[in-house]
Structure formats: C-alpha cells, structure tokens
Short mmCIF file of C-alpha atoms and ligand atoms in Angstrom, two decimals:
data_model
loop_
_atom_site.label_atom_id
_atom_site.label_comp_id
_atom_site.label_asym_id
_atom_site.label_seq_id
_atom_site.Cartn_x
_atom_site.Cartn_y
_atom_site.Cartn_z
CA UNK A 1368 117.10 -18.04 17.23
CA UNK A 1369 114.38 -20.32 18.45
CA UNK A 1370 112.47 -20.00 15.17
CA UNK A 1371 115.58 -20.68 13.22
CA UNK A 1372 116.25 -23.79 15.21
CA UNK A 1373 112.74 -25.05 14.60
CA UNK A 1374 112.96 -24.37 10.87
CA UNK A 1375 116.24 -26.16 10.64
CA UNK A 1376 114.75 -29.11 12.38
CA UNK A 1377 111.90 -29.22 9.89
CA UNK A 1378 114.30 -29.11 6.96
CA UNK A 1379 116.44 -31.82 8.46
CA UNK A 1380 113.42 -33.92 9.20
CA UNK A 1381 112.09 -33.64 5.63
CA UNK A 1382 115.47 -34.46 4.14
CA UNK A 1383 115.74 -37.37 6.48
CA UNK A 1384 112.38 -38.66 5.34
CA UNK A 1385 113.25 -38.18 1.69
CA UNK A 1386 116.31 -40.34 1.91
CA UNK A 1387 114.92 -43.04 4.11
CA UNK A 1388 111.24 -43.20 3.70
CA UNK A 1389 109.79 -46.34 2.19
CA UNK A 1390 106.92 -44.18 0.99
CA UNK A 1391 109.23 -42.15 -1.23
CA UNK A 1392 110.82 -45.22 -2.74
CA UNK A 1393 107.44 -46.77 -3.38
CA UNK A 1394 106.24 -43.55 -4.96
CA UNK A 1395 109.22 -43.53 -7.31
CA UNK A 1396 108.95 -47.22 -8.15
CA UNK A 1397 105.23 -47.07 -8.79
CA UNK A 1398 105.87 -45.11 -11.97
CA UNK A 1399 107.40 -48.24 -13.49
CA UNK A 1400 105.27 -50.88 -11.81
CA UNK A 1401 102.77 -51.16 -14.64
CA UNK A 1402 105.25 -51.36 -17.54
CA UNK A 1403 107.48 -53.77 -15.60
CA UNK A 1404 104.47 -56.01 -15.03
CA UNK A 1405 104.77 -55.96 -11.25
CA UNK A 1406 101.08 -55.44 -10.65
CA UNK A 1407 98.84 -58.47 -10.33
CA UNK A 1408 95.19 -59.05 -9.61
CA UNK A 1409 94.14 -61.63 -7.05
CA UNK A 1410 90.60 -62.95 -7.07
CA UNK A 1411 88.36 -63.72 -4.11
CA UNK A 1412 85.26 -65.83 -4.70
CA UNK A 1413 81.80 -64.45 -4.03
CA UNK A 1414 79.70 -67.27 -2.64
CA UNK A 1415 75.93 -67.76 -2.82
CA UNK A 1416 74.61 -69.21 0.44
CA UNK A 1417 71.33 -70.35 -1.12
CA UNK A 1418 72.78 -72.29 -4.03
CA UNK A 1419 76.13 -73.16 -2.42
CA UNK A 1420 77.94 -71.93 -5.49
CA UNK A 1421 80.66 -69.47 -6.36
CA UNK A 1422 78.97 -66.91 -8.58
CA UNK A 1423 81.88 -64.58 -9.27
CA UNK A 1424 85.02 -62.91 -8.00
CA UNK A 1425 86.24 -59.63 -6.58
CA UNK A 1426 89.52 -58.44 -8.12
CA UNK A 1427 92.03 -57.24 -5.51
CA UNK A 1428 95.32 -55.75 -6.60
CA UNK A 1429 98.80 -56.72 -5.37
CA UNK A 1430 102.21 -55.26 -6.15
CA UNK A 1431 105.12 -57.66 -6.51
CA UNK A 1432 107.91 -55.27 -5.57
CA UNK A 1433 111.45 -56.37 -6.54
CA UNK A 1434 112.87 -55.47 -3.10
CA UNK A 1435 109.95 -55.46 -0.71
CA UNK A 1436 108.02 -58.47 -2.00
CA UNK A 1437 104.25 -58.52 -2.06
CA UNK A 1438 102.75 -55.15 -1.14
CA UNK A 1439 99.11 -54.76 -0.13
CA UNK A 1440 96.81 -52.22 -1.76
CA UNK A 1441 96.14 -50.41 1.52
CA UNK A 1442 99.77 -49.27 1.35
CA UNK A 1443 100.17 -48.35 -2.31
CA UNK A 1444 96.71 -47.42 -3.59
CA UNK A 1445 96.83 -44.15 -1.59
CA UNK A 1446 100.15 -43.35 -3.33
CA UNK A 1447 98.62 -43.99 -6.74
CA UNK A 1448 95.79 -41.66 -5.77
CA UNK A 1449 98.10 -38.87 -4.65
CA UNK A 1450 100.28 -39.11 -7.75
CA UNK A 1451 97.46 -39.55 -10.25
CA UNK A 1452 98.86 -42.94 -11.25
CA UNK A 1453 95.51 -44.44 -10.26
CA UNK A 1454 94.16 -43.27 -13.64
CA UNK A 1455 96.37 -45.47 -15.88
CA UNK A 1456 96.57 -48.19 -13.22
CA UNK A 1457 92.81 -48.10 -12.75
CA UNK A 1458 92.32 -48.55 -16.48
CA UNK A 1459 94.70 -51.51 -16.43
CA UNK A 1460 92.81 -53.04 -13.50
CA UNK A 1461 89.55 -52.91 -15.45
CA UNK A 1462 91.11 -54.37 -18.62
CA UNK A 1463 92.94 -57.10 -16.74
CA UNK A 1464 89.95 -58.07 -14.58
CA UNK A 1465 87.62 -58.27 -17.57
CA UNK A 1466 89.96 -60.22 -19.81
CA UNK A 1467 90.84 -62.64 -17.01
CA UNK A 1468 87.14 -63.17 -16.28
CA UNK A 1469 86.65 -64.35 -19.86
CA UNK A 1470 89.51 -66.83 -19.40
CA UNK A 1471 88.03 -68.05 -16.12
CA UNK A 1472 84.61 -68.47 -17.66
CA UNK A 1473 86.09 -70.65 -20.35
CA UNK A 1474 88.27 -72.69 -17.98
CA UNK A 1475 85.46 -73.23 -15.51
CA UNK A 1476 82.90 -73.70 -18.23
CA UNK A 1477 80.55 -71.13 -16.75
CA UNK A 1478 79.69 -67.99 -18.67
CA UNK A 1479 77.60 -66.51 -15.87
CA UNK A 1480 80.55 -65.84 -13.57
CA UNK A 1481 80.84 -62.18 -12.60
CA UNK A 1482 83.69 -59.82 -11.77
CA UNK A 1483 83.67 -57.07 -9.18
CA UNK A 1484 86.16 -54.22 -9.56
CA UNK A 1485 87.17 -51.68 -6.92
CA UNK A 1486 87.10 -48.12 -8.16
CA UNK A 1487 88.84 -45.29 -6.36
CA UNK A 1488 87.11 -41.95 -5.71
CA UNK A 1489 89.86 -40.27 -7.72
CA UNK A 1490 88.94 -42.40 -10.72
CA UNK A 1491 85.29 -41.48 -10.43
CA UNK A 1492 86.16 -37.79 -10.38
CA UNK A 1493 88.35 -38.07 -13.49
CA UNK A 1494 86.53 -36.96 -16.66
CA UNK A 1495 87.97 -39.90 -18.62
CA UNK A 1496 86.42 -42.64 -16.48
CA UNK A 1497 83.29 -43.18 -18.56
CA UNK A 1498 85.23 -43.46 -21.83
CA UNK A 1499 87.69 -45.83 -20.14
CA UNK A 1500 84.84 -48.09 -19.12
CA UNK A 1501 83.33 -48.07 -22.61
CA UNK A 1502 86.79 -48.82 -24.08
CA UNK A 1503 87.27 -51.79 -21.78
CA UNK A 1504 83.88 -53.24 -22.71
CA UNK A 1505 84.61 -52.76 -26.42
CA UNK A 1506 88.13 -54.16 -26.24
CA UNK A 1507 87.33 -57.26 -24.22
CA UNK A 1508 83.85 -57.92 -25.58
CA UNK A 1509 82.68 -58.74 -22.09
CA UNK A 1510 78.97 -58.52 -21.26
CA UNK A 1511 78.61 -55.40 -19.07
CA UNK A 1512 75.95 -57.17 -16.94
CA UNK A 1513 78.73 -59.35 -15.53
CA UNK A 1514 80.78 -56.41 -14.26
CA UNK A 1515 80.19 -54.55 -11.02
CA UNK A 1516 82.03 -51.49 -9.81
CA UNK A 1517 82.63 -51.22 -6.06
CA UNK A 1518 82.64 -47.73 -4.66
CA UNK A 1519 82.92 -46.74 -1.03
CA UNK A 1520 80.13 -45.11 0.87
CA UNK A 1521 82.01 -41.88 1.53
CA UNK A 1522 82.51 -41.24 -2.18
CA UNK A 1523 78.90 -41.45 -3.11
CA UNK A 1524 78.06 -38.93 -0.47
CA UNK A 1525 80.99 -36.53 -0.82
CA UNK A 1526 80.54 -36.16 -4.52
CA UNK A 1527 76.83 -36.70 -4.68
CA UNK A 1528 75.90 -34.44 -7.58
CA UNK A 1529 78.76 -35.58 -9.73
CA UNK A 1530 78.43 -39.26 -8.97
CA UNK A 1531 74.69 -39.41 -9.54
CA UNK A 1532 74.91 -38.51 -13.24
CA UNK A 1533 77.98 -40.67 -13.79
CA UNK A 1534 76.53 -43.70 -12.04
CA UNK A 1535 73.32 -43.38 -14.07
CA UNK A 1536 75.36 -43.44 -17.28
CA UNK A 1537 77.37 -46.45 -16.14
CA UNK A 1538 74.16 -48.24 -15.18
CA UNK A 1539 72.74 -47.60 -18.65
CA UNK A 1540 75.65 -49.60 -20.04
CA UNK A 1541 74.30 -52.52 -18.02
CA UNK A 1542 76.94 -52.63 -15.32
CA UNK A 1543 76.17 -52.95 -11.62
CA UNK A 1544 77.12 -50.57 -8.83
CA UNK A 1545 78.03 -51.90 -5.39
CA UNK A 1546 78.47 -49.88 -2.20
CA UNK A 1547 81.62 -51.12 -0.49
CA UNK A 1548 82.27 -51.11 3.28
CA UNK A 1549 78.64 -50.29 4.04
CA UNK A 1550 78.12 -48.97 7.55
CA UNK A 1551 81.60 -47.55 8.04
CA UNK A 1552 81.06 -44.17 6.37
CA UNK A 1553 78.62 -41.41 7.13
CA UNK A 1554 75.41 -41.75 9.05
CA UNK A 1555 73.14 -40.25 6.40
CA UNK A 1556 71.32 -42.88 4.39
CA UNK A 1557 69.69 -40.53 1.89
CA UNK A 1558 72.01 -41.58 -0.89
CA UNK A 1559 70.68 -45.13 -0.77
CA UNK A 1560 67.45 -44.24 -2.53
CA UNK A 1561 68.79 -41.39 -4.64
CA UNK A 1562 71.59 -43.28 -6.35
CA UNK A 1563 71.21 -46.25 -8.69
CA UNK A 1564 72.79 -48.85 -6.41
CA UNK A 1565 72.43 -52.60 -6.89
CA UNK A 1566 74.09 -54.08 -3.86
CA UNK A 1567 75.56 -53.22 -0.50
CA UNK A 1568 78.59 -54.96 0.89
CA UNK A 1569 78.29 -55.23 4.65
CA UNK A 1570 81.61 -54.38 6.24
CA UNK A 1571 83.47 -57.08 8.15
CA UNK A 1572 83.08 -55.14 11.41
CA UNK A 1573 79.39 -56.15 11.49
CA UNK A 1574 80.11 -59.73 10.46
CA UNK A 1575 82.92 -60.53 12.87
CA UNK A 1576 81.53 -62.44 15.87
CA UNK A 1577 77.95 -61.75 14.74
CA UNK A 1578 77.02 -65.17 16.08
CA UNK A 1579 77.86 -64.07 19.64
CA UNK A 1580 77.26 -60.34 19.65
CA UNK A 1581 73.56 -59.61 19.93
CA UNK A 1582 74.00 -55.97 18.88
CA UNK A 1583 75.80 -56.95 15.71
CA UNK A 1584 73.09 -59.46 14.94
CA UNK A 1585 70.51 -56.68 15.26
CA UNK A 1586 72.57 -54.41 12.99
CA UNK A 1587 72.79 -57.17 10.40
CA UNK A 1588 69.04 -57.75 10.51
CA UNK A 1589 68.43 -54.04 10.09
CA UNK A 1590 70.81 -53.75 7.14
CA UNK A 1591 69.28 -56.81 5.48
CA UNK A 1592 65.78 -55.35 5.91
CA UNK A 1593 66.90 -52.00 4.57
CA UNK A 1594 68.47 -53.58 1.50
CA UNK A 1595 65.37 -55.68 0.95
CA UNK A 1596 63.08 -52.63 1.15
CA UNK A 1597 65.17 -50.85 -1.45
CA UNK A 1598 65.43 -53.92 -3.70
CA UNK A 1599 69.17 -54.12 -3.25
CA UNK A 1600 71.21 -57.25 -2.91
CA UNK A 1601 73.69 -57.81 -0.09
CA UNK A 1602 77.10 -59.40 0.34
CA UNK A 1603 78.42 -60.06 3.83
CA UNK A 1604 82.18 -59.43 3.86
CA UNK A 1605 85.02 -60.93 5.83
CA UNK A 1606 83.38 -64.20 6.88
CA UNK A 1607 86.13 -66.14 8.61
CA UNK A 1608 84.39 -68.64 10.87
CA UNK A 1609 81.81 -71.32 10.37
CA UNK A 1610 79.71 -69.71 13.12
CA UNK A 1611 79.56 -66.45 11.15
CA UNK A 1612 78.77 -68.36 7.97
CA UNK A 1613 75.83 -70.11 9.67
CA UNK A 1614 74.59 -66.92 11.31
CA UNK A 1615 74.49 -64.99 8.03
CA UNK A 1616 72.77 -67.87 6.31
CA UNK A 1617 70.19 -68.04 9.10
CA UNK A 1618 69.56 -64.30 8.89
CA UNK A 1619 68.84 -64.65 5.17
CA UNK A 1620 71.96 -63.00 3.77
CA UNK A 1621 72.30 -64.51 0.30
CA UNK A 1622 75.91 -63.85 -0.56
CA UNK A 1623 79.19 -63.78 1.30
CA UNK A 1624 82.92 -63.37 0.86
CA UNK A 1625 85.67 -64.22 3.27
CA UNK A 1626 88.57 -66.42 4.25
CA UNK A 1627 86.08 -69.09 5.36
CA UNK A 1628 85.37 -69.64 1.65
CA UNK A 1629 88.76 -68.58 0.31
CA UNK A 1630 91.44 -65.93 0.52
CA UNK A 1631 92.04 -63.89 -2.63
CA UNK A 1632 94.21 -65.97 -5.00
CA UNK A 1633 96.20 -65.46 -8.19
CA UNK A 1634 94.31 -66.68 -11.24
CA UNK A 1635 96.36 -69.86 -11.67
CA UNK A 1636 95.37 -71.05 -8.18
CA UNK A 1637 91.67 -70.47 -8.61
CA UNK A 1638 90.78 -73.65 -10.42
CA UNK A 1639 92.29 -75.84 -7.74
CA UNK A 1640 90.76 -73.76 -4.97
CA UNK A 1641 87.30 -74.11 -6.50
CA UNK A 1642 87.79 -77.84 -6.87
CA UNK A 1643 88.71 -78.11 -3.20
CA UNK A 1644 85.71 -76.09 -2.03
CA UNK A 1645 83.51 -78.66 -0.40
CA UNK A 1646 80.88 -76.71 1.40
CA UNK A 1647 77.74 -78.38 0.13
P1 C2E B 2295 87.95 -53.98 0.20
O1 C2E B 2295 87.48 -53.63 -1.18
O2 C2E B 2295 87.01 -53.78 1.32
O3 C2E B 2295 88.43 -55.48 0.09
C1 C2E B 2295 88.29 -56.43 1.11
C2 C2E B 2295 89.60 -56.65 1.83
O4 C2E B 2295 89.40 -57.61 2.88
C3 C2E B 2295 90.67 -57.26 0.94
O5 C2E B 2295 91.93 -56.80 1.42
C4 C2E B 2295 90.55 -58.75 1.22
O6 C2E B 2295 91.73 -59.49 0.95
C5 C2E B 2295 90.23 -58.73 2.69
N1 C2E B 2295 89.48 -59.90 3.13
C6 C2E B 2295 88.64 -60.69 2.43
N2 C2E B 2295 88.11 -61.65 3.20
C7 C2E B 2295 88.62 -61.47 4.43
C8 C2E B 2295 88.46 -62.17 5.70
O7 C2E B 2295 87.72 -63.14 5.83
N3 C2E B 2295 89.15 -61.67 6.75
C9 C2E B 2295 89.96 -60.58 6.65
N4 C2E B 2295 90.61 -60.18 7.75
N5 C2E B 2295 90.14 -59.90 5.49
C10 C2E B 2295 89.47 -60.35 4.40
P2 C2E B 2295 93.02 -56.29 0.39
O8 C2E B 2295 93.07 -57.17 -0.81
O9 C2E B 2295 94.28 -56.07 1.16
O10 C2E B 2295 92.45 -54.89 -0.07
C11 C2E B 2295 92.30 -53.83 0.84
C12 C2E B 2295 91.59 -52.67 0.21
O11 C2E B 2295 92.38 -52.09 -0.84
C13 C2E B 2295 90.27 -53.04 -0.44
O12 C2E B 2295 89.28 -53.16 0.56
C14 C2E B 2295 90.08 -51.88 -1.38
O13 C2E B 2295 89.56 -50.77 -0.70
C15 C2E B 2295 91.50 -51.58 -1.82
N6 C2E B 2295 91.76 -52.24 -3.10
C16 C2E B 2295 92.10 -53.53 -3.35
N7 C2E B 2295 92.23 -53.75 -4.67
C17 C2E B 2295 91.95 -52.58 -5.28
C18 C2E B 2295 91.89 -52.17 -6.65
O14 C2E B 2295 92.09 -52.95 -7.60
N8 C2E B 2295 91.57 -50.85 -6.89
C19 C2E B 2295 91.31 -49.98 -5.87
N9 C2E B 2295 90.99 -48.71 -6.19
N10 C2E B 2295 91.33 -50.33 -4.58
C20 C2E B 2295 91.65 -51.63 -4.28
CA1 CA B 2296 85.78 -54.02 -2.39
CA1 CA B 2297 84.82 -53.93 1.62
CA1 CA B 2298 87.66 -51.99 3.01
#
C-alpha cells in the first residue's frame, strides 16, 4: 500500500508539472520560435584596452516570447540542447551573426570588425557542424578570419579526441577558437597546449573586485602569463566597474567585455551606443 501511494504521488506530481510547468510550455513553443522570428541576437562589444577601440562583438541570443517577454539564453538554450533544436537554431545563429556583421561593417565603415559566436557542446558533437560552418561562410561571403567560435572549457576536455580533429579542421578554414568561461571548468590544463586555441576568455568570477581582492589579482596575473606563454590572446569578461577596467589594463590584459563598456544590444542600438562610447 505504501509503494502504491508513493507511485501515485509520482504520477500526480508529473502530471502536475506537465500542466503547469513553464519549462514544458517553453519546450513546446521553442519548436516555432525560429519560423515565427522570435529569436534575436544581441551584440556586446569587445573592447581593446591598448587602442581604446571596439574591435568586434559577441553575439548573444534572446527569445522574444509572446507571453513571457524577453527570455535569457540560460533558460532556453538547455531546452534547445535537450530537444535537439540547437542544431537548426545553432545554424541560424551562425547565419544571422555573420550576415549582421557584414551590415555592421558597412554601417560603421570598418571591415576589420569581428564576430564571436557561442557554440553549444551538442552542436560540436553533431556530425553536420563542419558542413554547416562551411555553408555559412559560402552563403554570407564573410571572411572566416573575422569569425570566432566560443566553446566552454568542459567541452574541450570531455570530448577531447573528437574535438581535436574538428577544431583543427575549423582552424584550417581560418576561423578562431576561443575558450569561454576559462577557470570555471576542470583543473587539468593539458588541453591548452594540445588543442588549437587562439584565445581564452577569463570568467567574470576572476574579474569581479579584482582591484581589491589580492588573490584574484594573482589569479589574473597567472592566467595572463599562461596565455602569453602559449601565444594565446585573452579577453577579460564581465567588467562592470572602472576599478576593474583600470586593474585589467594595468595587469596588461589587452581586451575586455562587460557592462562598463556596454551591455549586449540589439543591432539597431549599436550605432548609437558606439557613438556614445567616450572612453578615450
Ligand atoms: P557567456 O557566453 O559566458 O556570455 C556572457 C554572459 O554574461 C552574457 O549573458 C552577457 O550578457 C553577460 N555579461 C556581459 N557582460 C556582463 C557584465 O559586465 N556583468 C554581468 N553580470 N554579466 C555580463 P547572456 O547573454 O544571458 O548569456 C548567458 C549564456 O548563455 C552565455 O554565457 C552562453 O553560455 C549562453 N549563450 C548566449 N547566447 C548563446 C548562443 O547564441 N548560443 C549558445 N549555444 N549559447 C549562448
Ligand atoms: Ca561566450
Ligand atoms: Ca563567458
Ligand atoms: Ca558563462
């Protein structure tokens, strides 16, 4: 009787979730999000501390949901990964980011601007990813040197054998590979010299309060040295305060991103934002 009661509870609980869970509604609605043009890329500037210039943008996806409003990727990207929708959506992200970069280059009269695109582990494991990338380059006519793919540290390590060959092929196209959220994954660093990586993005957890926290400052110095030894570039992420900005500049970090420079913006707000940037 006890077992039965427990089972019944489980059934009730699942049914309850099915009818009420936001997750389930989002999962259902995601199937139409692309065709109904509810997905949108925002762009956050990447800023060079040595030249005081914006050199490119990271594309960050948003979902304009008809009922819930703007939904952040941390909520719906996991759903796209579980359902496999990340494959068509991921392709769209690459196409959209690359074609919008060409528009931005023309509007801003700067054909050296770059675009950085987040790629999910599920995408990297899908056999079609390489052909998708080649398609996007062919269709948009974008120079591959201006595109970087951001992958998280855990992926490179979990799927080492697979990712090594794939990343080599992508690199041969001319594209760049960035390690995202550096320092938050595993402790092994072996992948750093075995994979063809161009840049590490230092996670915000090391950047936040780095001007006050002596341990964080030491971590930053160590990461910057490491990157330098391996001929990799660095971007400091999540810079919010002028003190952090100055600290990273002093430590010799060449590139940053963060609300201090600008939040991610829709493409039509970028021009004005760049005009208002007065950091020189
Ligand atoms: P991420 O790639 O590490 O992106 C950085 C996140 O930090 C972004 O959140 C960005 O808006 C936020 N951020 C930037 N500067 C600051 C700052 O100064 N302070 C704070 N507190 N936050 C800052 P967002 O846009 O919500 O994206 C969250 C995550 O979702 C991303 O983390 C990435 O892992 C994933 N994501 C976003 N767009 C895509 C995409 O197009 N494809 C895939 N596969 N994943 C994406
Ligand atoms: Ca990223
Ligand atoms: Ca990151
Ligand atoms: Ca992150």
